[in-house]
PDB file of C-alpha atoms in Angstrom:
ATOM      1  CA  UNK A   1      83.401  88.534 157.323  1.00  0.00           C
ATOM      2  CA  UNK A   2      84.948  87.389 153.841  1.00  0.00           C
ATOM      3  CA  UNK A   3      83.472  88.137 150.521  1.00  0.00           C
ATOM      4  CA  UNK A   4      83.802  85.795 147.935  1.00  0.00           C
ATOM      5  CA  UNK A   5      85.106  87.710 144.317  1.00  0.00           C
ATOM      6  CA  UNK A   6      82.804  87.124 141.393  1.00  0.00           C
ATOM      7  CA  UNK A   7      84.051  84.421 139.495  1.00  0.00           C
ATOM      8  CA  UNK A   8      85.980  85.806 136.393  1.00  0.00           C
ATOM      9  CA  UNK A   9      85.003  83.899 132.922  1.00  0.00           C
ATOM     10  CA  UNK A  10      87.816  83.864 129.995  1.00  0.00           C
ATOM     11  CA  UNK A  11      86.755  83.474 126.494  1.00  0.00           C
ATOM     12  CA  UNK A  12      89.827  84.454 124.533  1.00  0.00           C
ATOM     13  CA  UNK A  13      93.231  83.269 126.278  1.00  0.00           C
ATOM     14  CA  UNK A  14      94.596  85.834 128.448  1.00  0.00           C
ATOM     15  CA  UNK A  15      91.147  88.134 128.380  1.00  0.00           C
ATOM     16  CA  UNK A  16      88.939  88.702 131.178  1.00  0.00           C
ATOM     17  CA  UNK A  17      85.027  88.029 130.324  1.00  0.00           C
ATOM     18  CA  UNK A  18      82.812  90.974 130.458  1.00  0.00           C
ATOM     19  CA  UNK A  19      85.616  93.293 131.035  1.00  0.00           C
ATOM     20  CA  UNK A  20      84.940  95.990 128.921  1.00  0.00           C
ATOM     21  CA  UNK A  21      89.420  96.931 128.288  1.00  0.00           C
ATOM     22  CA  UNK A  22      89.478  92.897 127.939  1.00  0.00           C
ATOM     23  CA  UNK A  23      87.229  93.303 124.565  1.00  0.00           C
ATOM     24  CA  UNK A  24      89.371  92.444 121.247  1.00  0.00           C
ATOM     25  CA  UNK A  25      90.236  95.768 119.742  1.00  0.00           C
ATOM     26  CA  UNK A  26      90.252  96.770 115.847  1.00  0.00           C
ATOM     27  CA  UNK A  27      93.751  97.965 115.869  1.00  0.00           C
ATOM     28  CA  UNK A  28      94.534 100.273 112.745  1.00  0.00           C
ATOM     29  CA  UNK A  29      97.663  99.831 111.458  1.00  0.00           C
ATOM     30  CA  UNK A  30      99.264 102.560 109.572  1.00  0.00           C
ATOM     31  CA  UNK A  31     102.672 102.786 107.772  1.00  0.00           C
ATOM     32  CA  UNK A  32     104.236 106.231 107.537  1.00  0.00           C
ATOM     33  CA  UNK A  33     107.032 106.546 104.972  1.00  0.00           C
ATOM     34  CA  UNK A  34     108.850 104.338 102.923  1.00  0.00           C
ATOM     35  CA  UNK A  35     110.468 102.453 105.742  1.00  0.00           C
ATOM     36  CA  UNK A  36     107.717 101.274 107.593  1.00  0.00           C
ATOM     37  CA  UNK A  37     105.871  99.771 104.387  1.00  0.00           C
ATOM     38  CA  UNK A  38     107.715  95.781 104.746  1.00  0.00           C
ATOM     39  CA  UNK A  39     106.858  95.654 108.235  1.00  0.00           C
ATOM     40  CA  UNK A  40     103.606  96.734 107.734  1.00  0.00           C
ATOM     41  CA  UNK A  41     102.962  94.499 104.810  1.00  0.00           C
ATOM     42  CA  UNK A  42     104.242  91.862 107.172  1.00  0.00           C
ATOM     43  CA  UNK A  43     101.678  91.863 109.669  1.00  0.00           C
ATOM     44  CA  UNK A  44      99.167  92.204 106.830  1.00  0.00           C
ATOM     45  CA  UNK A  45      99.774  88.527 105.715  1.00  0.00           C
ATOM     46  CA  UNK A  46      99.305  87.487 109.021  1.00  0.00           C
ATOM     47  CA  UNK A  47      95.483  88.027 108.062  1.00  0.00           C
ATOM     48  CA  UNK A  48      94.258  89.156 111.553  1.00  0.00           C
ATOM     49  CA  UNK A  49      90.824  89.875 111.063  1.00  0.00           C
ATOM     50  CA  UNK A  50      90.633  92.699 113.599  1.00  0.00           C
ATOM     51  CA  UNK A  51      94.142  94.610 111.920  1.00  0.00           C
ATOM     52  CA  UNK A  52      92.381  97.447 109.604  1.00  0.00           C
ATOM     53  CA  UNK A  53      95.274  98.300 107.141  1.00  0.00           C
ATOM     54  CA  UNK A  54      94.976 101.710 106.183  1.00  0.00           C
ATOM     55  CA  UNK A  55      96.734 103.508 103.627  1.00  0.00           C
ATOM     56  CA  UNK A  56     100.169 104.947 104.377  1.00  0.00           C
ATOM     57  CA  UNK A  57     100.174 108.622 105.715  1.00  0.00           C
ATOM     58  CA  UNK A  58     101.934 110.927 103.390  1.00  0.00           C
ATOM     59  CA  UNK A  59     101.839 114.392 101.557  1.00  0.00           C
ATOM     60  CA  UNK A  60      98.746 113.662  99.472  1.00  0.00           C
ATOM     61  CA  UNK A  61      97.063 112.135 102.306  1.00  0.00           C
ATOM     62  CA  UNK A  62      93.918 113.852 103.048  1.00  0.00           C
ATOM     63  CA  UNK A  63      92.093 111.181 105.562  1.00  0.00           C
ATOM     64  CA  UNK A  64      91.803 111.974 109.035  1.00  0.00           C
ATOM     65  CA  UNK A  65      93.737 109.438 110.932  1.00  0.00           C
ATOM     66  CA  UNK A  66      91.106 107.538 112.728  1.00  0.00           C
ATOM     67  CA  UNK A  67      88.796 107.521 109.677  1.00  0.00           C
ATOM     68  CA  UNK A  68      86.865 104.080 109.164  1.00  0.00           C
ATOM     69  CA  UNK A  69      88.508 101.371 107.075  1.00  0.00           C
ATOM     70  CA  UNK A  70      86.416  99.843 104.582  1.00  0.00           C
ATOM     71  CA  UNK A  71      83.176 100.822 106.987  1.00  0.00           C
ATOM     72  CA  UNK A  72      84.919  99.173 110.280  1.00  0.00           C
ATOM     73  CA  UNK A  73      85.837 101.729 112.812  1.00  0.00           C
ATOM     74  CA  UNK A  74      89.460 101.451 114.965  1.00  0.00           C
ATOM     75  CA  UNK A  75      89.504 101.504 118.596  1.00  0.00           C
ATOM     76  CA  UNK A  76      93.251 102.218 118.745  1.00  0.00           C
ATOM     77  CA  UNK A  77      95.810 103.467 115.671  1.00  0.00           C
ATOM     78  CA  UNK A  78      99.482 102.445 115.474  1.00  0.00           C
ATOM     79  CA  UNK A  79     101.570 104.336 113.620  1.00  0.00           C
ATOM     80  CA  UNK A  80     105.138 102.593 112.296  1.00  0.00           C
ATOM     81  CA  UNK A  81     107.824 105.023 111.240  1.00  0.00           C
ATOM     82  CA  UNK A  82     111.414 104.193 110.546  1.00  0.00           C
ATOM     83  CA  UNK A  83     113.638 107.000 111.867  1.00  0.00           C
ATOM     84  CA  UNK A  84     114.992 108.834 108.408  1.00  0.00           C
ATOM     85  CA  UNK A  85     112.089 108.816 106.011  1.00  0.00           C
ATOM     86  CA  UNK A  86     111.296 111.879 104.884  1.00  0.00           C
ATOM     87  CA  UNK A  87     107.722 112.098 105.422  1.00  0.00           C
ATOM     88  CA  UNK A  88     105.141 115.024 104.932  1.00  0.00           C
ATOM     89  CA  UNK A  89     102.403 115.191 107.330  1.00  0.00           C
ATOM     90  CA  UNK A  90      99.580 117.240 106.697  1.00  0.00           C
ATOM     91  CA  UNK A  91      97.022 115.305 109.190  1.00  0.00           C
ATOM     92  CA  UNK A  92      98.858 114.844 111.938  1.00  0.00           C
ATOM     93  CA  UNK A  93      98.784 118.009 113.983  1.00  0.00           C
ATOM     94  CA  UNK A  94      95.923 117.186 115.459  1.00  0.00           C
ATOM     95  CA  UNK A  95      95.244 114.461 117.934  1.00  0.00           C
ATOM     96  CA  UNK A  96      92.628 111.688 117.300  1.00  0.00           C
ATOM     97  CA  UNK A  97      90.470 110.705 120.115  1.00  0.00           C
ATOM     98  CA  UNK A  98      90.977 107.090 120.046  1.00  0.00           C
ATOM     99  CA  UNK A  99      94.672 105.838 121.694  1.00  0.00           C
ATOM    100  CA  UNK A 100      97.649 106.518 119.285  1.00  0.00           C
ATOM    101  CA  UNK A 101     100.698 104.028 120.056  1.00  0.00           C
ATOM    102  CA  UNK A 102     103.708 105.146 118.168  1.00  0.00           C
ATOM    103  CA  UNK A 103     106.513 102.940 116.905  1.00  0.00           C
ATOM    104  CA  UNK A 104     109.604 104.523 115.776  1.00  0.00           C
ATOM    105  CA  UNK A 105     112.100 101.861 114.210  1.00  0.00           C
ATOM    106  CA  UNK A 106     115.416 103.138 115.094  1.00  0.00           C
ATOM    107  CA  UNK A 107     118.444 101.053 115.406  1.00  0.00           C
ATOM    108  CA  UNK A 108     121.048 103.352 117.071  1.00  0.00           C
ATOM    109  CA  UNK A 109     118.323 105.760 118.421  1.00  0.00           C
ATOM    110  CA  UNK A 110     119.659 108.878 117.543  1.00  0.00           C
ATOM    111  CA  UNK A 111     117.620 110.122 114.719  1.00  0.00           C
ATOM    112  CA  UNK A 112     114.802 109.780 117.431  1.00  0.00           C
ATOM    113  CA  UNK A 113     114.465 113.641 116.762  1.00  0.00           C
ATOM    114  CA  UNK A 114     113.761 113.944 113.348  1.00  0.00           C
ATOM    115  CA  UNK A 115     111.096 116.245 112.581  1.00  0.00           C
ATOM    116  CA  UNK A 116     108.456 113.893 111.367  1.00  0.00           C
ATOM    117  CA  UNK A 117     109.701 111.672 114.328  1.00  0.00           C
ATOM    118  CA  UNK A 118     108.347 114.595 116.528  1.00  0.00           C
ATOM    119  CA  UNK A 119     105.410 115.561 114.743  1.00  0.00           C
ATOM    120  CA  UNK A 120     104.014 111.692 115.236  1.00  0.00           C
ATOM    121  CA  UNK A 121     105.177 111.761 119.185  1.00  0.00           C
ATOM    122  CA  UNK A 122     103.212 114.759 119.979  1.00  0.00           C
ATOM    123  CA  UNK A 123     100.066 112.766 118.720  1.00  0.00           C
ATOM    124  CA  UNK A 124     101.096 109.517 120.395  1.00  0.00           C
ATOM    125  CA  UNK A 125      99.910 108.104 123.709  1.00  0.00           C
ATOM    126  CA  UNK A 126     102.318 105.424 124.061  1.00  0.00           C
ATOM    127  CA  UNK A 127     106.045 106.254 122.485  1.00  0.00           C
ATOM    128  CA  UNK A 128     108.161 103.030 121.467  1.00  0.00           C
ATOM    129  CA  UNK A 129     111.415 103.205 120.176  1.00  0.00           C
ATOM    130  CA  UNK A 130     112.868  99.470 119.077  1.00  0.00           C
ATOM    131  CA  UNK A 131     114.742  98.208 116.277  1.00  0.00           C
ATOM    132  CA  UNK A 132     113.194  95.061 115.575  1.00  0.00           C
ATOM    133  CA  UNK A 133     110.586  95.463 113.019  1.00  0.00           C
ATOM    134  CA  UNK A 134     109.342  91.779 114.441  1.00  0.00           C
ATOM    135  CA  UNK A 135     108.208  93.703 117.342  1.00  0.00           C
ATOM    136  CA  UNK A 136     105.425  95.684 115.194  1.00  0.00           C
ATOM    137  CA  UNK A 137     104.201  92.574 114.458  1.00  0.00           C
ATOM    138  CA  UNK A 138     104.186  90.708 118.118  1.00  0.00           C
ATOM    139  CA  UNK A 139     102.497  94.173 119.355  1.00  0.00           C
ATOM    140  CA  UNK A 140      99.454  94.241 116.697  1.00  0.00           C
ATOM    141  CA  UNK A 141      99.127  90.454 117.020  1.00  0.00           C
ATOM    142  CA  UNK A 142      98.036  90.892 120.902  1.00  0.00           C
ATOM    143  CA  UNK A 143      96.501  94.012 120.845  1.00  0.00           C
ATOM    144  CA  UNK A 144      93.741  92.704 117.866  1.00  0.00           C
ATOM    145  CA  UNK A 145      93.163  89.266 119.428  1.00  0.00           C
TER     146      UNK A 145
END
């Protein structure tokens, strides 16, 4: 006897319909340190409407990290960090409870253990280490549609 699979509806291209992971996601996109800020402020002129921009994590920083923006709630944070900022982080010793993908621009990967390079990887669910900065943007892009 053969079963015949329910048929599988796609609204958006590449999601499956009434799947609930397939939903679009409002990604929050947060720059930590002076380094990440262009990239950051490239994907905001992209205007995706489900990218909440958040302010960028630093000493005076007092926000927890998966606080609404502008009343809209994140399912998922990234945080963008180039490797060599000096960065304080108050917030970030504790974990949020939505997924944390961390992004760590590095080109020759060895200042991949920088103390506020740690500090963001022991919060982070997913750990990515690239040098392209276009990859921050390629990443949000399909993530929030």
């Amino acid at each position: 006897m053969t079963s015949t699979p329910p048929a599988i509806s796609v609204g958006w291209p590449g999601r499956i319909g009434g799947y609930r992971n397939s939903a679009p996601r409002r990604v929050k996109l947060i720059a930590v340190g002076e380094g990440a800020k262009a990239v950051v402020a490239r994907v905001a002129q992209m205007g995706l409407p489900n990218v909440l921009l958040a302010p960028e994590v630093d000493g005076t920083c007092s926000a927890s990290l998966d606080a609404p923006v502008e009343g809209a709630s994140p399912n998922m944070i990234v945080l963008v960090y180039r490797s060599g900022d000096r960065v304080a982080l108050p917030r970030l010793v504790e974990k949020p409870k939505l997924l944390v993908t961390f992004v760590l621009l590095d080109e020759a990967s060895a200042n991949a253990h920088d103390a506020s390079a740690q500090a963001l990887r022991a919060i982070a669910d997913l750990f990515i280490t690239i040098a392209d900065g276009d990859f921050v943007l390629e990443l949000v892009s399909n993530l929030a549609s």
